[in-house]
Amino acid sequence: MFKRLGDTADTLTIEIDGKSVRARSGDTVAAAMLANGIDHCRTTPVTGAPRAPYCLMGVCFECLVMIDGVGSRQGCLVPVRDGMRVETQQGKREAGR
Amino acid sequence: MTEASDLASAYDLVVIGGGPAGLAAAALAARAGVSTVLFDENPGVGGQIYRGITSTPLKKRAVLGEDYWAGAELAAEAKASGALIVTGATVWSLDPTRQVGVSIAGKARMIEARRVIIATGSLERPFPIPGWTLPGVMTAGAAQTALKAHGLVPNGRVLLAGCGPLLWLLAAQMLRAGARIEAILDTTLRANWLRAVPHLPDFLLSPYWSKGLALLREVRAKVPVIPIERLSARGEGKLQQVDYVSRGKDSRRQADVLLLHQGVVPNVNLANAAGVAHRWNERQICFEPVLDVDFGSSVPGIAIAGDGAGIAGGTAAAERGRIAAIAAVRALKPSASVPDPQSVRQKLQREELGRGFLDTLYRPADAFRLPEDETIACRCEEVTAKQIRDMAAIGCEGPNQMKAFLRCGMGPCQGRLCGLTVTELIAASRHTRPADVGYYRLRPPVKPITLAELASLPISEAERKAVER
Ligand code: FES
C-alpha cells in the first residue's frame, strides 16, 4: 500500500505473524506493516471485517495489534524494536490476551 | 529516556501534548522558572503539524516546505528551556483537582499539577461514506504522517477526496516527494464560494491567502481536480474502486488508496473527561471548550491551548500556548518576568484573520457529514446511520442514551471517530440543534491501559491498609 522514498535504508528485523520482515528504526509498528504491504492488521470483533491503520495519529484505534504478547496495542504509537513480535488480531480477543 | 519512576510526584505545570501549542507553552513556562513537564504519546515531539520534526528521514527541505521546518525551532526552544519533555507518555486521566494519570513504557503514575495546559490539538473530522472502513481508505493526515515521520508514500492508484487547506498541502507534498496522484475529488460546495465572499477582505490580510493560492496552482498544474457531490469506496476485503457523482453524472475509478479529508475539529476527549464545559461552534460545526481570554477553561487551573481550543492552525497554536503559559506563570510565580501578553495577542489575531473565509469556503457539505442508511457511522461497533436515525425516531434524545441502545461510541476510539456524526444525525432526525443534543459524556481512562499498568501505580502504606485486613 505504501512504498519507501529513496535512500531510507532498512535497518532492523521484526516478526509479523511469524514471518520476518525488514523495518527501519524510526518506524512505528503500523508504518512497518504498511511499508511491507500488509493490507490489514486486524479483523473486527463485531463482524470480522478487515481493518487497516486509518489515522496514524492515535485516535481511530484501527491499528490494534498484539505486540510481544500484549493485545490491542496501538501500532501507530509504538516504535519498532529489533526482534519485536507482532501479531494481527482476528475478531474477538481471546481471554487473557 | 525518561521512565515513569523518574517523574516527580508533583509539578507546577503539566503540559499535555507536544505540538506547537504544547512546545511553546512548556518553553515559556520553564524559562520563567516554573517546574514544567510535557507529556506526548507519540515517539517524538512536533504534534501532527510538525510530526517527525526531530527525526524525519526526508532531507530535502522543499518536500515538506519551510512552514514545516519552522517547527524545528519550537522543538529546539522547548528542549533548551529546561522543561522535562517525555515522549511515549500517554495521559489517560485528568480530573478537576488536576491529578494527571500517565503511562510510560507500561508503568503508570499519578502526578499532581498546580496548573495544566491541555494541548492535545485536533483530529480529522469524521468522513463517513460507504466503504470508509475498507483497508486502503485512510485519512489525508495519515498519509501526511507516513510521509513526514517515515518517508513513506502511498503506492498504486491513489485518489484524494474532500476539501480544506490540508488536502491541498498534502497533495503538494506528495507530488514534490515524487508520488503520483490520479485525481483529487473536490467536495467543496459551489455555493460556499458566494457565502465566503464577505470574509474575503480579512482573508487577504492573513498570511494564508498567498500561500494557499500558490498551493492550489502547484497542485492543479499536475493533477486533475474533479468536483463531486457523492462518494463511496468499494471492494472485497480492501479498496478496489471509488464511485462518485460529478455534476449529476455517475463515474467510477479503480483505486488502491483513497485519502479522505474534510477539515479538522478539536480533540475534546481529555478536556471532556476532566469536566471542562464545551459549546457548539456553528461555523466550524463542532464542539469546542468554553475558554476565557487566557484560554482558561471552566475548571480552575486547567487551560486549553492550540487547535483543541477551536481550530485556528499551527502558528496560532503556538501563540495560544504562549498566552496560556503566561497566565500560568503569573499565577504560579508572580515575580517571574514574562513576555507582554498584549503583543502575543496581536500576533494571534493576525493568524486568526483568515479563519472565517476558510471555515465558510470549506464547510463540509451535509451529504458528507450526515451519512445515508447503511453507511457505518461508528466504526468500532459497526453501527450504521440508519440504526441511529431509527433510534432517534423512536425517542432517543442524545448520544449518551444512544450508547445504551446501540453501543455507538463505546468501542476503543471512545467516540473520536463518530461523536460529531452521531450528534448531528440525532439533531437532524429530531429537528433540533446539535447544541441541544450535546456530545458524549467521556470518562477516564481516555486511553486504554492494562490492569498491570494500573497495578504499577505506587501506593502508600495508608492506602494499602485501607483495603487490606
Ligand atoms: S491508525 Fe488510528 S490509532 Fe493507530
Coordinates of C-alpha atoms and ligand atoms in Angstrom, one line a residue:
Chain A
M1 CA 0.0 0.0 0.0
F2 CA 3.0 2.3 0.7
K3 CA 6.5 2.5 -0.6
R4 CA 9.6 3.9 0.9
L5 CA 11.2 7.0 -0.6
G6 CA 14.7 6.8 -2.0
D7 CA 17.6 6.0 0.3
T8 CA 15.9 5.3 3.6
A9 CA 17.8 2.1 4.4
D10 CA 16.1 -0.8 6.2
T11 CA 17.9 -1.4 9.4
L12 CA 16.2 -3.9 11.6
T13 CA 14.0 -7.1 11.5
I14 CA 10.7 -7.7 13.2
E15 CA 8.4 -10.6 13.1
I16 CA 4.8 -10.2 11.8
D17 CA 2.6 -13.3 12.2
G18 CA 5.7 -15.5 12.4
K19 CA 7.3 -14.0 9.3
S20 CA 10.5 -11.9 9.4
V21 CA 10.2 -8.5 7.7
R22 CA 12.5 -5.6 7.4
A23 CA 11.7 -2.3 9.2
R24 CA 13.5 0.9 9.6
S25 CA 14.4 2.3 13.0
G26 CA 12.1 5.3 13.5
D27 CA 9.1 3.3 12.1
T28 CA 6.1 2.7 14.2
V29 CA 4.6 -0.9 14.0
A30 CA 1.8 0.4 11.8
A31 CA 4.2 2.2 9.4
A32 CA 6.3 -1.0 9.2
M33 CA 3.2 -3.0 8.3
L34 CA 2.1 -0.5 5.6
A35 CA 5.7 -0.5 4.2
N36 CA 5.6 -4.2 4.0
G37 CA 2.4 -4.4 2.1
I38 CA 0.4 -6.0 4.9
D39 CA -3.1 -4.9 3.9
H40 CA -4.9 -5.4 7.2
C41 CA -3.8 -5.6 10.8
R42 CA -6.9 -6.9 12.4
T43 CA -10.5 -8.1 11.8
T44 CA -13.3 -6.5 13.9
P45 CA -14.8 -8.2 16.9
V46 CA -18.4 -7.4 15.6
T47 CA -18.5 -8.7 12.1
G48 CA -14.9 -9.9 11.4
A49 CA -14.4 -7.2 8.8
P50 CA -10.7 -6.5 7.9
R51 CA -9.3 -3.2 9.1
A52 CA -6.0 -1.3 8.4
P53 CA -4.5 1.8 10.1
Y54 CA -6.7 4.7 9.3
C55 CA -5.4 7.8 11.1
L56 CA -1.8 7.0 12.1
M57 CA -2.1 9.5 14.9
G58 CA -3.6 7.5 17.7
V59 CA -7.2 8.4 17.5
C60 CA -9.0 5.7 15.4
F61 CA -7.7 2.5 17.1
E62 CA -7.9 0.6 13.7
C63 CA -4.2 -0.3 14.1
L64 CA -4.7 -2.5 17.1
V65 CA -2.3 -5.4 17.1
M66 CA -0.6 -7.8 19.5
I67 CA 2.9 -6.7 20.3
D68 CA 5.3 -9.0 22.2
G69 CA 2.3 -10.9 23.7
V70 CA 0.2 -7.8 24.7
G71 CA -3.0 -7.5 22.8
S72 CA -4.8 -4.4 21.4
R73 CA -1.8 -2.1 21.3
Q74 CA -2.0 0.9 19.0
G75 CA 0.5 0.0 16.3
C76 CA 0.8 3.6 15.1
L77 CA 2.1 4.8 18.5
V78 CA 4.7 2.0 19.2
P79 CA 8.1 2.3 17.7
V80 CA 9.6 -0.9 16.3
R81 CA 12.5 -2.6 18.0
D82 CA 14.8 -5.3 16.6
G83 CA 13.3 -8.7 17.2
M84 CA 9.8 -7.4 18.1
R85 CA 7.0 -9.9 17.6
V86 CA 3.8 -8.5 16.1
E87 CA 0.6 -10.5 15.6
T88 CA -2.5 -9.4 13.7
Q89 CA -5.7 -9.7 15.8
Q90 CA -8.6 -11.8 14.5
G91 CA -12.1 -11.0 15.6
K92 CA -12.8 -11.0 19.3
R93 CA -9.8 -11.2 21.6
E94 CA -9.1 -14.5 23.4
A95 CA -9.5 -14.3 27.1
G96 CA -6.3 -13.2 29.0
R97 CA -4.5 -11.8 25.9
Chain B
M1 CA 14.8 8.1 28.1
T2 CA 12.6 9.3 31.0
E3 CA 10.9 6.5 32.8
A4 CA 7.8 6.6 35.0
S5 CA 9.9 6.2 38.1
D6 CA 12.0 9.3 37.2
L7 CA 9.0 11.6 37.5
A8 CA 8.4 13.8 40.5
S9 CA 5.1 13.4 42.3
A10 CA 4.2 17.0 41.6
Y11 CA 4.9 19.7 39.1
D12 CA 3.9 23.4 38.9
L13 CA 2.8 22.9 35.3
V14 CA 1.9 19.8 33.3
V15 CA 1.6 20.3 29.6
I16 CA -0.2 17.6 27.7
G17 CA 0.7 17.3 24.0
G18 CA 3.9 18.3 22.3
G19 CA 2.6 20.1 19.2
P20 CA 3.2 23.8 18.6
A21 CA 0.9 24.9 21.5
G22 CA 2.5 22.5 24.0
L23 CA 6.1 23.1 22.9
A24 CA 5.6 26.9 23.0
A25 CA 3.8 26.8 26.4
A26 CA 6.4 24.5 28.0
A27 CA 9.3 26.6 26.7
L28 CA 7.9 29.8 28.0
A29 CA 7.0 28.5 31.4
A30 CA 10.2 26.6 32.0
R31 CA 12.3 29.6 31.0
A32 CA 10.4 31.7 33.6
G33 CA 11.5 29.2 36.2
V34 CA 8.3 27.2 36.7
S35 CA 8.8 23.4 37.1
T36 CA 7.3 22.0 33.9
V37 CA 6.8 18.6 32.4
L38 CA 5.4 18.0 28.9
F39 CA 3.9 14.6 28.0
D40 CA 3.3 13.4 24.4
E41 CA 2.2 9.9 23.5
N42 CA 4.0 9.9 20.2
P43 CA 7.6 8.7 19.8
G44 CA 8.7 12.3 19.2
V45 CA 7.5 15.8 19.7
G46 CA 6.0 18.1 17.0
G47 CA 2.4 17.1 17.2
Q48 CA 0.7 16.3 13.9
I49 CA 1.7 19.5 12.0
Y50 CA 5.4 19.1 12.8
R51 CA 5.3 15.3 13.0
G52 CA 8.7 13.8 13.0
I53 CA 10.4 17.2 13.2
T54 CA 13.4 15.9 15.1
S55 CA 13.7 12.6 13.2
T56 CA 12.2 12.8 9.7
P57 CA 14.1 10.8 7.1
L58 CA 13.2 13.4 4.5
K59 CA 16.2 15.5 4.0
K60 CA 15.1 17.6 1.0
R61 CA 13.5 20.6 2.8
A62 CA 11.4 21.6 -0.2
V63 CA 9.3 18.4 0.0
L64 CA 7.5 19.4 3.2
G65 CA 8.1 23.1 2.8
E66 CA 9.5 25.9 5.0
D67 CA 6.4 26.1 7.2
Y68 CA 7.1 22.6 8.4
W69 CA 10.7 23.3 9.2
A70 CA 9.6 26.2 11.4
G71 CA 8.7 23.5 13.9
A72 CA 12.4 22.7 14.4
E73 CA 12.9 26.0 16.2
L74 CA 10.0 25.4 18.5
A75 CA 11.2 21.9 19.4
A76 CA 14.8 23.2 20.0
E77 CA 13.5 26.1 22.2
A78 CA 11.4 23.7 24.3
K79 CA 14.4 21.3 24.7
A80 CA 16.7 24.1 25.7
S81 CA 14.2 25.7 28.1
G82 CA 14.7 23.2 31.0
A83 CA 11.3 21.7 30.7
L84 CA 11.2 17.9 31.1
I85 CA 9.9 16.6 27.8
V86 CA 8.7 13.0 27.9
T87 CA 7.6 11.3 24.7
G88 CA 5.9 7.9 24.5
A89 CA 3.9 9.1 27.6
T90 CA 0.2 8.5 27.4
V91 CA -2.0 10.7 29.6
W92 CA -5.1 8.6 30.3
S93 CA -6.7 10.6 33.1
L94 CA -7.1 14.2 34.2
D95 CA -9.5 15.1 37.0
P96 CA -10.8 18.5 38.2
T97 CA -8.3 18.5 41.0
R98 CA -5.5 18.3 38.4
Q99 CA -4.4 14.8 39.1
V100 CA -2.8 13.5 35.9
G101 CA -2.7 9.8 35.2
V102 CA 0.2 9.0 32.8
S103 CA 1.7 5.8 31.5
I104 CA 5.3 5.4 30.2
A105 CA 6.5 2.1 28.8
G106 CA 3.8 0.1 30.6
K107 CA 4.3 1.8 34.0
A108 CA 1.7 4.3 35.3
R109 CA 2.0 7.2 37.7
M110 CA -0.4 9.8 39.2
I111 CA 1.1 13.3 39.0
E112 CA -0.2 16.4 40.8
A113 CA -0.2 19.6 38.8
R114 CA -0.8 23.1 40.1
R115 CA -1.6 24.1 36.6
V116 CA -2.4 22.1 33.5
I117 CA -2.3 23.1 29.8
I118 CA -4.1 20.7 27.6
A119 CA -2.6 20.9 24.1
T120 CA -4.0 17.8 22.5
G121 CA -4.8 19.6 19.3
S122 CA -7.3 18.4 16.7
L123 CA -8.2 15.4 14.7
E124 CA -9.7 15.0 11.3
R125 CA -13.4 15.4 11.1
P126 CA -15.2 12.1 10.6
F127 CA -15.8 11.5 6.8
P128 CA -18.5 8.7 6.9
I129 CA -19.0 7.5 3.4
P130 CA -20.0 4.0 2.3
G131 CA -16.9 1.8 2.5
W132 CA -14.8 4.1 4.6
T133 CA -13.7 1.2 6.8
L134 CA -12.1 -0.7 4.0
P135 CA -8.3 -1.2 4.1
G136 CA -6.9 1.2 1.6
V137 CA -9.1 4.1 2.8
M138 CA -7.2 6.4 5.1
T139 CA -7.2 10.0 6.2
A140 CA -5.1 12.5 4.4
G141 CA -3.5 13.2 7.7
A142 CA -2.4 9.6 7.9
A143 CA -0.6 9.8 4.5
Q144 CA 1.0 13.0 5.7
T145 CA 2.3 11.4 8.9
A146 CA 3.6 8.4 6.8
L147 CA 5.5 10.9 4.7
K148 CA 6.8 13.2 7.4
A149 CA 7.7 10.6 10.1
H150 CA 8.5 7.6 8.0
G151 CA 9.4 8.7 4.4
L152 CA 6.5 6.6 3.0
V153 CA 4.2 7.5 0.1
P154 CA 1.1 5.7 -1.0
N155 CA 1.6 3.2 -3.8
G156 CA -0.6 2.3 -6.8
R157 CA -3.6 4.2 -7.9
V158 CA -4.1 7.0 -5.4
L159 CA -7.1 9.3 -5.1
L160 CA -7.6 12.2 -2.7
A161 CA -11.1 13.3 -1.8
G162 CA -12.7 16.1 0.3
C163 CA -11.9 19.7 0.9
G164 CA -9.8 22.0 3.1
P165 CA -6.3 23.5 3.1
L166 CA -4.7 20.3 4.4
L167 CA -5.8 18.3 1.4
W168 CA -4.0 20.7 -0.9
L169 CA -1.0 20.8 1.3
L170 CA -0.8 17.0 1.4
A171 CA -1.2 16.8 -2.4
A172 CA 1.6 19.3 -3.0
Q173 CA 3.9 17.5 -0.5
M174 CA 3.2 14.1 -2.1
L175 CA 3.9 15.5 -5.6
R176 CA 7.1 17.1 -4.5
A177 CA 8.2 13.7 -3.0
G178 CA 7.6 12.1 -6.4
A179 CA 4.3 10.3 -5.7
R180 CA 1.6 10.0 -8.2
I181 CA -2.0 11.2 -7.6
E182 CA -4.6 10.0 -10.1
A183 CA -7.1 12.7 -9.2
I184 CA -8.5 15.0 -6.5
L185 CA -12.2 14.6 -5.9
D186 CA -13.2 18.0 -4.6
T187 CA -16.3 18.1 -2.3
T188 CA -16.3 21.9 -1.8
L189 CA -19.8 23.2 -2.3
R190 CA -20.0 25.7 -5.1
A191 CA -22.5 27.8 -3.1
N192 CA -19.8 28.1 -0.4
W193 CA -17.8 30.5 -2.6
L194 CA -20.6 33.0 -2.5
R195 CA -21.0 32.7 1.2
A196 CA -17.3 33.1 1.8
V197 CA -17.0 36.4 -0.1
P198 CA -17.9 38.6 2.9
H199 CA -14.9 37.1 4.7
L200 CA -12.5 37.8 1.7
P201 CA -11.1 41.1 2.9
D202 CA -9.9 39.6 6.2
F203 CA -8.5 36.6 4.4
L204 CA -6.5 38.8 2.1
L205 CA -4.8 40.3 5.1
S206 CA -4.0 36.9 6.6
P207 CA -0.8 35.0 5.9
Y208 CA -2.8 32.2 4.3
W209 CA -4.0 33.6 1.1
S210 CA -0.9 33.9 -1.0
K211 CA 0.4 30.6 0.3
G212 CA -3.0 29.0 -0.4
L213 CA -3.1 30.3 -3.9
A214 CA 0.4 29.1 -4.7
L215 CA -0.5 25.6 -3.4
L216 CA -3.7 25.4 -5.5
R217 CA -1.7 26.4 -8.6
E218 CA 1.1 23.9 -7.9
V219 CA -1.3 21.0 -7.5
R220 CA -3.8 21.9 -10.3
A221 CA -0.9 22.0 -12.8
K222 CA -0.2 18.3 -12.2
V223 CA -3.5 16.6 -11.0
P224 CA -7.0 16.7 -12.4
V225 CA -9.5 18.1 -9.9
I226 CA -13.0 16.8 -10.2
P227 CA -15.9 18.4 -8.4
I228 CA -18.1 15.8 -6.8
E229 CA -21.4 15.6 -4.9
R230 CA -21.3 11.9 -3.8
L231 CA -18.6 9.4 -2.9
S232 CA -18.3 5.8 -2.0
A233 CA -15.5 3.3 -1.6
R234 CA -16.0 -0.3 -2.8
G235 CA -14.0 -3.6 -2.7
E236 CA -13.8 -7.1 -1.4
G237 CA -11.7 -7.1 1.8
K238 CA -9.9 -3.9 0.6
L239 CA -10.4 -0.9 -1.5
Q240 CA -10.7 -1.6 -5.3
Q241 CA -13.0 1.1 -6.7
V242 CA -14.2 4.6 -5.9
D243 CA -17.7 5.6 -7.1
Y244 CA -18.7 9.2 -7.3
V245 CA -21.2 11.6 -8.8
S246 CA -19.8 14.7 -10.6
R247 CA -22.2 17.4 -11.8
G248 CA -25.0 14.8 -11.8
K249 CA -23.1 12.2 -13.7
D250 CA -22.1 8.8 -12.2
S251 CA -18.5 7.8 -12.5
R252 CA -16.1 5.3 -11.1
R253 CA -12.3 4.7 -10.9
Q254 CA -10.2 1.8 -10.0
A255 CA -8.2 2.7 -6.9
D256 CA -5.8 1.2 -4.3
V257 CA -5.6 4.1 -1.9
L258 CA -8.3 6.7 -1.1
L259 CA -7.2 9.6 1.2
L260 CA -10.1 11.4 2.9
H261 CA -10.1 14.9 4.5
Q262 CA -12.8 17.4 5.3
G263 CA -11.1 19.6 7.8
V264 CA -10.1 19.2 11.4
V265 CA -12.0 19.5 14.7
P266 CA -10.8 19.9 18.3
N267 CA -9.9 16.6 20.0
V268 CA -12.2 17.1 23.1
N269 CA -11.7 13.7 24.8
L270 CA -9.4 14.6 27.6
A271 CA -11.0 18.0 28.4
N272 CA -14.5 16.5 28.3
A273 CA -13.4 13.8 30.7
A274 CA -11.9 16.4 33.0
G275 CA -15.3 18.1 33.2
V276 CA -14.5 21.1 31.1
A277 CA -17.6 22.8 29.7
H278 CA -17.9 22.8 25.9
R279 CA -20.2 24.6 23.5
W280 CA -21.3 24.1 19.9
N281 CA -19.5 26.2 17.2
E282 CA -21.9 26.5 14.3
R283 CA -19.3 28.0 11.9
Q284 CA -16.9 25.2 12.5
I285 CA -19.6 22.6 13.1
C286 CA -18.0 21.1 16.1
F287 CA -17.8 21.3 19.9
E288 CA -15.1 23.4 21.5
P289 CA -14.2 24.2 25.1
V290 CA -15.6 27.4 26.7
L291 CA -12.5 29.5 27.4
D292 CA -11.5 32.9 28.8
V293 CA -9.0 35.3 27.1
D294 CA -6.1 33.4 28.6
F295 CA -7.5 30.1 27.3
G296 CA -8.5 29.1 30.9
S297 CA -11.4 26.6 30.9
S298 CA -14.4 26.2 33.2
V299 CA -12.2 24.0 35.5
P300 CA -9.9 26.2 37.7
G301 CA -6.2 25.7 36.8
I302 CA -6.9 23.9 33.5
A303 CA -6.2 25.8 30.3
I304 CA -6.6 24.5 26.7
A305 CA -4.3 25.9 24.0
G306 CA -3.8 25.2 20.3
D307 CA -6.4 23.7 18.0
G308 CA -8.0 22.0 20.9
A309 CA -9.4 25.4 21.8
G310 CA -11.0 25.8 18.4
I311 CA -9.4 25.4 15.0
A312 CA -7.0 28.2 14.0
G313 CA -3.9 26.4 12.7
G314 CA -0.4 25.6 13.8
T315 CA 1.1 29.1 14.0
A316 CA -1.9 30.4 16.0
A317 CA -1.5 27.3 18.2
A318 CA 2.0 28.4 19.3
E319 CA 0.8 31.9 20.2
R320 CA -2.1 30.4 22.1
G321 CA 0.3 28.2 24.0
R322 CA 2.3 31.2 25.0
I323 CA -0.7 33.1 26.2
A324 CA -1.9 30.2 28.3
A325 CA 1.7 29.8 29.7
I326 CA 2.0 33.5 30.6
A327 CA -1.2 33.2 32.6
A328 CA 0.1 30.0 34.3
V329 CA 3.4 31.7 35.2
R330 CA 1.7 34.8 36.6
A331 CA -0.4 32.6 38.8
L332 CA 2.4 30.3 40.0
K333 CA 5.2 32.8 40.2
P334 CA 4.2 36.4 40.1
S335 CA 7.8 37.6 40.4
A336 CA 8.9 35.9 37.2
S337 CA 9.4 38.0 34.1
V338 CA 7.2 37.0 31.1
P339 CA 6.6 38.5 27.7
D340 CA 3.8 41.1 27.3
P341 CA 0.7 39.1 26.6
Q342 CA -0.7 42.0 24.5
S343 CA 2.0 41.6 21.9
V344 CA 1.3 37.9 21.7
R345 CA -2.4 38.5 21.4
Q346 CA -1.8 40.9 18.4
K347 CA 0.2 38.2 16.6
L348 CA -2.5 35.7 17.3
Q349 CA -5.2 38.0 15.9
R350 CA -3.3 38.3 12.6
E351 CA -3.0 34.5 12.4
E352 CA -6.7 34.0 13.1
L353 CA -7.9 36.6 10.4
G354 CA -8.2 34.1 7.6
R355 CA -10.3 31.6 9.5
G356 CA -13.8 33.0 8.6
F357 CA -13.1 32.6 4.9
L358 CA -11.6 29.1 5.2
D359 CA -14.3 27.8 7.5
T360 CA -17.0 29.1 5.3
L361 CA -15.5 28.0 2.0
Y362 CA -14.5 24.6 3.2
R363 CA -17.6 23.9 5.3
P364 CA -18.2 20.2 4.5
A365 CA -21.5 19.5 2.7
D366 CA -24.3 17.8 4.6
A367 CA -24.0 14.8 2.3
F368 CA -20.6 14.1 3.7
R369 CA -21.5 14.7 7.4
L370 CA -24.9 13.1 7.6
P371 CA -24.4 9.7 6.0
E372 CA -27.1 7.6 4.4
D373 CA -28.8 4.4 5.5
E374 CA -26.3 1.6 5.6
T375 CA -23.2 3.7 5.9
I376 CA -21.2 3.0 9.1
A377 CA -21.2 5.9 11.5
C378 CA -19.5 4.2 14.4
R379 CA -16.5 2.3 13.0
C380 CA -15.6 0.5 16.2
E381 CA -19.0 -1.0 17.0
E382 CA -20.2 -1.0 13.3
V383 CA -23.3 1.0 13.9
T384 CA -25.0 2.4 10.8
A385 CA -26.6 5.8 10.2
K386 CA -29.9 4.1 9.7
Q387 CA -29.8 2.5 13.2
I388 CA -29.1 5.9 14.8
R389 CA -31.9 7.6 12.8
D390 CA -34.3 4.8 13.8
M391 CA -33.4 5.1 17.4
A392 CA -33.7 8.9 17.3
A393 CA -37.2 8.5 15.6
I394 CA -38.5 6.3 18.5
G395 CA -37.4 8.9 21.1
C396 CA -33.7 8.5 21.8
E397 CA -32.7 12.1 22.7
G398 CA -29.0 12.2 22.9
P399 CA -25.6 10.5 22.3
N400 CA -25.4 9.1 25.8
Q401 CA -28.7 7.3 25.6
M402 CA -27.7 6.2 22.1
K403 CA -24.7 4.4 23.7
A404 CA -27.1 2.3 25.8
F405 CA -29.2 1.4 22.8
L406 CA -26.6 0.7 20.1
R407 CA -23.1 0.8 21.8
C408 CA -22.0 3.5 19.3
G409 CA -19.1 5.5 20.8
M410 CA -18.3 2.7 23.3
G411 CA -15.6 1.0 21.3
P412 CA -11.9 1.6 21.6
C413 CA -11.9 5.0 19.9
Q414 CA -14.4 6.3 22.5
G415 CA -16.4 8.3 20.1
R416 CA -13.5 10.2 18.5
L417 CA -14.5 9.0 15.0
C418 CA -18.3 9.1 15.4
G419 CA -19.2 11.6 18.1
L420 CA -19.9 14.5 15.8
T421 CA -21.7 12.3 13.3
V422 CA -24.0 10.9 16.0
T423 CA -24.8 14.3 17.4
E424 CA -25.6 15.7 14.0
L425 CA -27.7 12.7 13.0
I426 CA -29.8 12.9 16.2
A427 CA -30.2 16.7 15.7
A428 CA -31.3 16.3 12.1
S429 CA -33.7 13.4 12.9
R430 CA -35.3 15.2 15.8
H431 CA -35.4 18.7 14.1
T432 CA -33.3 20.3 16.8
R433 CA -29.9 21.8 17.1
P434 CA -26.6 20.0 17.8
A435 CA -26.1 22.4 20.7
D436 CA -29.3 21.0 22.3
V437 CA -28.4 17.4 21.6
G438 CA -24.9 17.6 23.2
Y439 CA -22.0 15.3 23.0
Y440 CA -20.9 12.0 24.6
R441 CA -20.0 12.3 28.3
L442 CA -16.5 10.9 28.4
R443 CA -14.8 9.4 31.4
P444 CA -11.3 8.4 32.2
P445 CA -9.3 6.4 31.3
V446 CA -9.4 8.3 27.9
K447 CA -6.8 5.9 26.6
P448 CA -6.8 2.2 27.3
I449 CA -4.4 1.0 30.0
T450 CA -3.8 -2.6 31.2
L451 CA -4.5 -3.8 34.6
A452 CA -0.8 -4.4 35.0
E453 CA -0.2 -0.7 34.4
L454 CA -2.8 0.3 37.0
A455 CA -1.3 -2.2 39.4
S456 CA 2.1 -0.5 38.9
L457 CA 0.8 2.7 40.5
P458 CA 2.8 3.4 43.6
I459 CA 0.7 3.1 46.8
S460 CA 1.2 4.4 50.2
E461 CA 1.1 2.4 53.4
A462 CA -2.2 4.1 54.4
E463 CA -3.7 3.2 51.0
R464 CA -2.7 -0.4 51.4
K465 CA -4.1 -0.6 54.9
A466 CA -7.4 0.9 53.7
V467 CA -8.1 -2.2 51.6
E468 CA -6.2 -4.9 53.5
R469 CA -7.5 -6.5 56.7
Ligands
FES1 S1 -4.0 4.2 13.0 FE1 -5.5 5.3 14.1 S2 -5.0 4.9 16.1 FE2 -3.4 3.9 15.0

